[in-house]
Amino acid sequence: MIRCYITDRRTLPPGVSILDIIAKSGADWVQIREKDLPARDLFDRASAAVATGAKIIVNSRMDVAVAAGAAGVHLPAGSPAPDRWRTIAPPGFLIGVSCHEIDEVRTAAAHGADYVVFGPVFAPRSKSTALDPRGLDRLEQAARSVSIPVLALGGITNENIGACIDRGAAGIAAISLFQNQS
C-alpha cells in the first residue's frame, strides 16, 4: 500500500515543520503541494525534502521537480497530458494526475500517467471543496478501470483506509491524516 503525504504548510500544527512530518509519518511518497510559493521557495523546500531520502513528488511544477532532484511531478486535473511531459522527464521520473471522474482516470492512464489520485472519496477534512464525495463505489470503478495505481484522496482516516484498499485502491493520499498525527 502506498501512503502519500500531501503537504500544506498553512495547516501544520504550531512548531511542526513539513520535514518533521516526513520524518515521523511513515509516508512512502511526499507530494510537495505548496501552490502559492514562488519557484525559488518551492525549490528550496523540495530540495530539503529530497535530502531526507523520501520519495518526493512536486505538485504542478515540472521545472522545480527536475531541478530539485525529485522523484516526480503531480499534475492537477486539466493539465497537459503526461505523455507531453514525458518527453522532457528524466528516466524513471513519476508523473501522476489528480482525477475526479472515472473518464479522467482512464484518460490519464492512456496518456502515460504512472499513477492517479482519485477523489474526493469522502468529504475532505483539511479544506473545503465544491466537489461532492465520490464514494467507495466510484473509487472501486476507477481502480478497476486502469492498470496503474489509483490512490484514494479526500477525508482519509485510519478508520477508512482499509475500505479504500478493499475497493482496489493501491494506496491513499492525504494531508490531515499525516499532519494531525504529530
Tab-separated table of C-alpha atoms in Angstrom:
chain	number	residue	atom	x	y	z
A	1	MET	CA	0.000	0.000	0.000
A	2	ILE	CA	1.302	3.442	-0.976
A	3	ARG	CA	0.958	6.126	1.691
A	4	CYS	CA	1.324	9.603	0.193
A	5	TYR	CA	1.579	12.658	2.423
A	6	ILE	CA	0.439	15.835	0.666
A	7	THR	CA	1.961	18.901	2.271
A	8	ASP	CA	0.130	22.038	3.337
A	9	ARG	CA	2.372	24.230	5.466
A	10	ARG	CA	-0.535	26.579	6.288
A	11	THR	CA	-2.382	23.870	8.253
A	12	LEU	CA	0.585	22.461	10.166
A	13	PRO	CA	0.308	22.344	13.947
A	14	PRO	CA	2.293	25.129	15.657
A	15	GLY	CA	6.014	24.396	15.882
A	16	VAL	CA	5.865	21.487	13.399
A	17	SER	CA	7.568	21.586	10.008
A	18	ILE	CA	6.987	19.589	6.860
A	19	LEU	CA	10.366	17.945	7.454
A	20	ASP	CA	9.139	16.854	10.924
A	21	ILE	CA	6.080	15.235	9.336
A	22	ILE	CA	8.204	13.498	6.697
A	23	ALA	CA	10.460	12.065	9.407
A	24	LYS	CA	7.568	10.780	11.556
A	25	SER	CA	4.798	9.989	9.091
A	26	GLY	CA	5.769	6.653	7.635
A	27	ALA	CA	4.737	8.003	4.232
A	28	ASP	CA	6.136	6.247	1.169
A	29	TRP	CA	5.722	9.329	-1.018
A	30	VAL	CA	5.561	13.021	-0.190
A	31	GLN	CA	3.797	15.392	-2.569
A	32	ILE	CA	5.076	18.932	-2.048
A	33	ARG	CA	1.871	20.873	-2.709
A	34	GLU	CA	2.542	24.494	-1.893
A	35	LYS	CA	0.802	26.188	-4.813
A	36	ASP	CA	1.295	29.758	-3.612
A	37	LEU	CA	5.085	29.655	-3.269
A	38	PRO	CA	7.395	31.327	-5.772
A	39	ALA	CA	9.566	28.885	-7.736
A	40	ARG	CA	12.708	29.559	-5.668
A	41	ASP	CA	10.966	28.932	-2.340
A	42	LEU	CA	9.316	25.804	-3.703
A	43	PHE	CA	12.698	24.599	-4.998
A	44	ASP	CA	14.283	25.160	-1.573
A	45	ARG	CA	11.515	23.209	0.190
A	46	ALA	CA	11.582	20.404	-2.380
A	47	SER	CA	15.387	20.155	-2.186
A	48	ALA	CA	15.270	19.949	1.603
A	49	ALA	CA	12.621	17.237	1.370
A	50	VAL	CA	14.648	15.291	-1.220
A	51	ALA	CA	17.599	15.381	1.191
A	52	THR	CA	15.542	13.355	3.712
A	53	GLY	CA	15.688	10.366	1.367
A	54	ALA	CA	11.893	10.247	0.954
A	55	LYS	CA	10.321	9.824	-2.496
A	56	ILE	CA	9.391	13.436	-3.269
A	57	ILE	CA	6.841	14.477	-5.865
A	58	VAL	CA	6.356	18.173	-6.633
A	59	ASN	CA	2.868	19.429	-7.414
A	60	SER	CA	2.382	21.219	-10.742
A	61	ARG	CA	5.978	22.334	-11.324
A	62	MET	CA	7.974	20.033	-13.599
A	63	ASP	CA	10.864	22.519	-13.688
A	64	VAL	CA	11.154	22.623	-9.898
A	65	ALA	CA	10.775	18.842	-9.569
A	66	VAL	CA	13.587	18.134	-12.031
A	67	ALA	CA	15.872	20.858	-10.653
A	68	ALA	CA	15.399	19.649	-7.058
A	69	GLY	CA	16.069	16.020	-7.967
A	70	ALA	CA	12.542	14.934	-7.014
A	71	ALA	CA	11.183	11.523	-7.979
A	72	GLY	CA	8.304	13.008	-9.928
A	73	VAL	CA	5.668	15.623	-10.606
A	74	HIS	CA	1.962	15.589	-9.825
A	75	LEU	CA	-0.330	17.297	-12.328
A	76	PRO	CA	-3.661	18.880	-11.448
A	77	ALA	CA	-6.744	17.830	-13.400
A	78	GLY	CA	-6.865	19.661	-16.705
A	79	SER	CA	-3.081	19.865	-17.138
A	80	PRO	CA	-1.339	18.924	-20.377
A	81	ALA	CA	-1.280	15.132	-20.700
A	82	PRO	CA	1.507	13.161	-19.005
A	83	ASP	CA	2.933	11.957	-22.335
A	84	ARG	CA	3.627	15.602	-23.240
A	85	TRP	CA	5.779	15.953	-20.107
A	86	ARG	CA	7.397	12.541	-20.527
A	87	THR	CA	9.489	13.880	-23.418
A	88	ILE	CA	11.428	16.132	-21.027
A	89	ALA	CA	11.313	13.955	-17.914
A	90	PRO	CA	14.419	12.138	-16.703
A	91	PRO	CA	14.374	8.322	-16.850
A	92	GLY	CA	12.282	6.763	-14.087
A	93	PHE	CA	10.536	10.060	-13.300
A	94	LEU	CA	6.982	9.582	-11.957
A	95	ILE	CA	4.122	11.558	-13.427
A	96	GLY	CA	0.813	11.488	-11.572
A	97	VAL	CA	-2.516	13.157	-12.204
A	98	SER	CA	-5.387	14.311	-9.994
A	99	CYS	CA	-8.686	12.863	-11.213
A	100	HIS	CA	-12.255	13.392	-10.088
A	101	GLU	CA	-14.112	11.269	-12.637
A	102	ILE	CA	-13.580	7.740	-13.941
A	103	ASP	CA	-13.130	9.005	-17.506
A	104	GLU	CA	-10.309	11.255	-16.286
A	105	VAL	CA	-8.630	8.214	-14.682
A	106	ARG	CA	-8.808	6.290	-17.962
A	107	THR	CA	-7.540	9.268	-19.956
A	108	ALA	CA	-4.604	9.847	-17.593
A	109	ALA	CA	-3.604	6.181	-17.840
A	110	ALA	CA	-3.965	6.162	-21.625
A	111	HIS	CA	-1.694	9.210	-21.843
A	112	GLY	CA	1.139	7.782	-19.774
A	113	ALA	CA	0.424	8.624	-16.149
A	114	ASP	CA	2.286	6.401	-13.696
A	115	TYR	CA	-0.456	6.789	-11.084
A	116	VAL	CA	-3.577	8.824	-10.367
A	117	VAL	CA	-5.036	10.326	-7.236
A	118	PHE	CA	-8.825	9.932	-7.231
A	119	GLY	CA	-11.216	11.879	-5.092
A	120	PRO	CA	-12.541	13.198	-3.012
A	121	VAL	CA	-13.652	9.752	-1.892
A	122	PHE	CA	-15.042	11.158	1.369
A	123	ALA	CA	-15.607	14.762	2.442
A	124	PRO	CA	-12.149	16.339	2.856
A	125	ARG	CA	-11.051	17.118	6.395
A	126	SER	CA	-8.385	19.718	5.612
A	127	LYS	CA	-10.124	22.006	3.128
A	128	SER	CA	-13.463	22.770	1.572
A	129	THR	CA	-14.283	21.750	-1.976
A	130	ALA	CA	-17.138	22.238	-4.394
A	131	LEU	CA	-16.841	18.575	-5.385
A	132	ASP	CA	-19.199	16.047	-3.864
A	133	PRO	CA	-17.572	12.959	-2.329
A	134	ARG	CA	-17.193	10.248	-4.957
A	135	GLY	CA	-17.653	7.369	-2.518
A	136	LEU	CA	-16.219	3.886	-2.350
A	137	ASP	CA	-18.197	2.511	-5.301
A	138	ARG	CA	-16.735	5.081	-7.684
A	139	LEU	CA	-13.280	4.579	-6.197
A	140	GLU	CA	-13.614	0.866	-6.965
A	141	GLN	CA	-14.758	1.610	-10.523
A	142	ALA	CA	-11.793	3.934	-11.010
A	143	ALA	CA	-9.298	1.406	-9.643
A	144	ARG	CA	-10.692	-1.415	-11.774
A	145	SER	CA	-10.696	0.710	-14.926
A	146	VAL	CA	-6.893	1.016	-15.217
A	147	SER	CA	-3.729	-0.971	-14.562
A	148	ILE	CA	-1.832	1.900	-12.915
A	149	PRO	CA	-2.035	2.631	-9.162
A	150	VAL	CA	-5.049	4.638	-8.023
A	151	LEU	CA	-4.634	6.457	-4.704
A	152	ALA	CA	-7.723	7.447	-2.709
A	153	LEU	CA	-7.899	11.089	-1.603
A	154	GLY	CA	-10.320	13.102	0.474
A	155	GLY	CA	-11.414	12.503	4.034
A	156	ILE	CA	-8.936	9.673	4.535
A	157	THR	CA	-8.682	8.476	8.143
A	158	ASN	CA	-7.058	5.496	9.817
A	159	GLU	CA	-10.569	4.055	10.090
A	160	ASN	CA	-11.392	4.152	6.366
A	161	ILE	CA	-8.021	3.268	4.794
A	162	GLY	CA	-8.905	-0.432	4.839
A	163	ALA	CA	-12.172	0.166	2.990
A	164	CYS	CA	-10.294	2.083	0.270
A	165	ILE	CA	-7.763	-0.725	-0.141
A	166	ASP	CA	-10.540	-3.335	-0.125
A	167	ARG	CA	-12.142	-1.447	-3.029
A	168	GLY	CA	-8.968	-1.649	-5.118
A	169	ALA	CA	-7.026	1.492	-4.252
A	170	ALA	CA	-3.270	0.946	-4.374
A	171	GLY	CA	-2.931	3.397	-1.518
A	172	ILE	CA	-4.030	6.683	-0.044
A	173	ALA	CA	-3.046	10.328	-0.313
A	174	ALA	CA	-3.835	12.751	2.499
A	175	ILE	CA	-2.966	15.962	4.257
A	176	SER	CA	-4.599	15.907	7.682
A	177	LEU	CA	-4.096	12.175	8.244
A	178	PHE	CA	-0.362	12.810	8.422
A	179	GLN	CA	-0.253	16.354	9.801
A	180	ASN	CA	-2.601	15.668	12.701
A	181	GLN	CA	-0.619	12.651	13.943
A	182	SER	CA	2.444	14.600	15.016
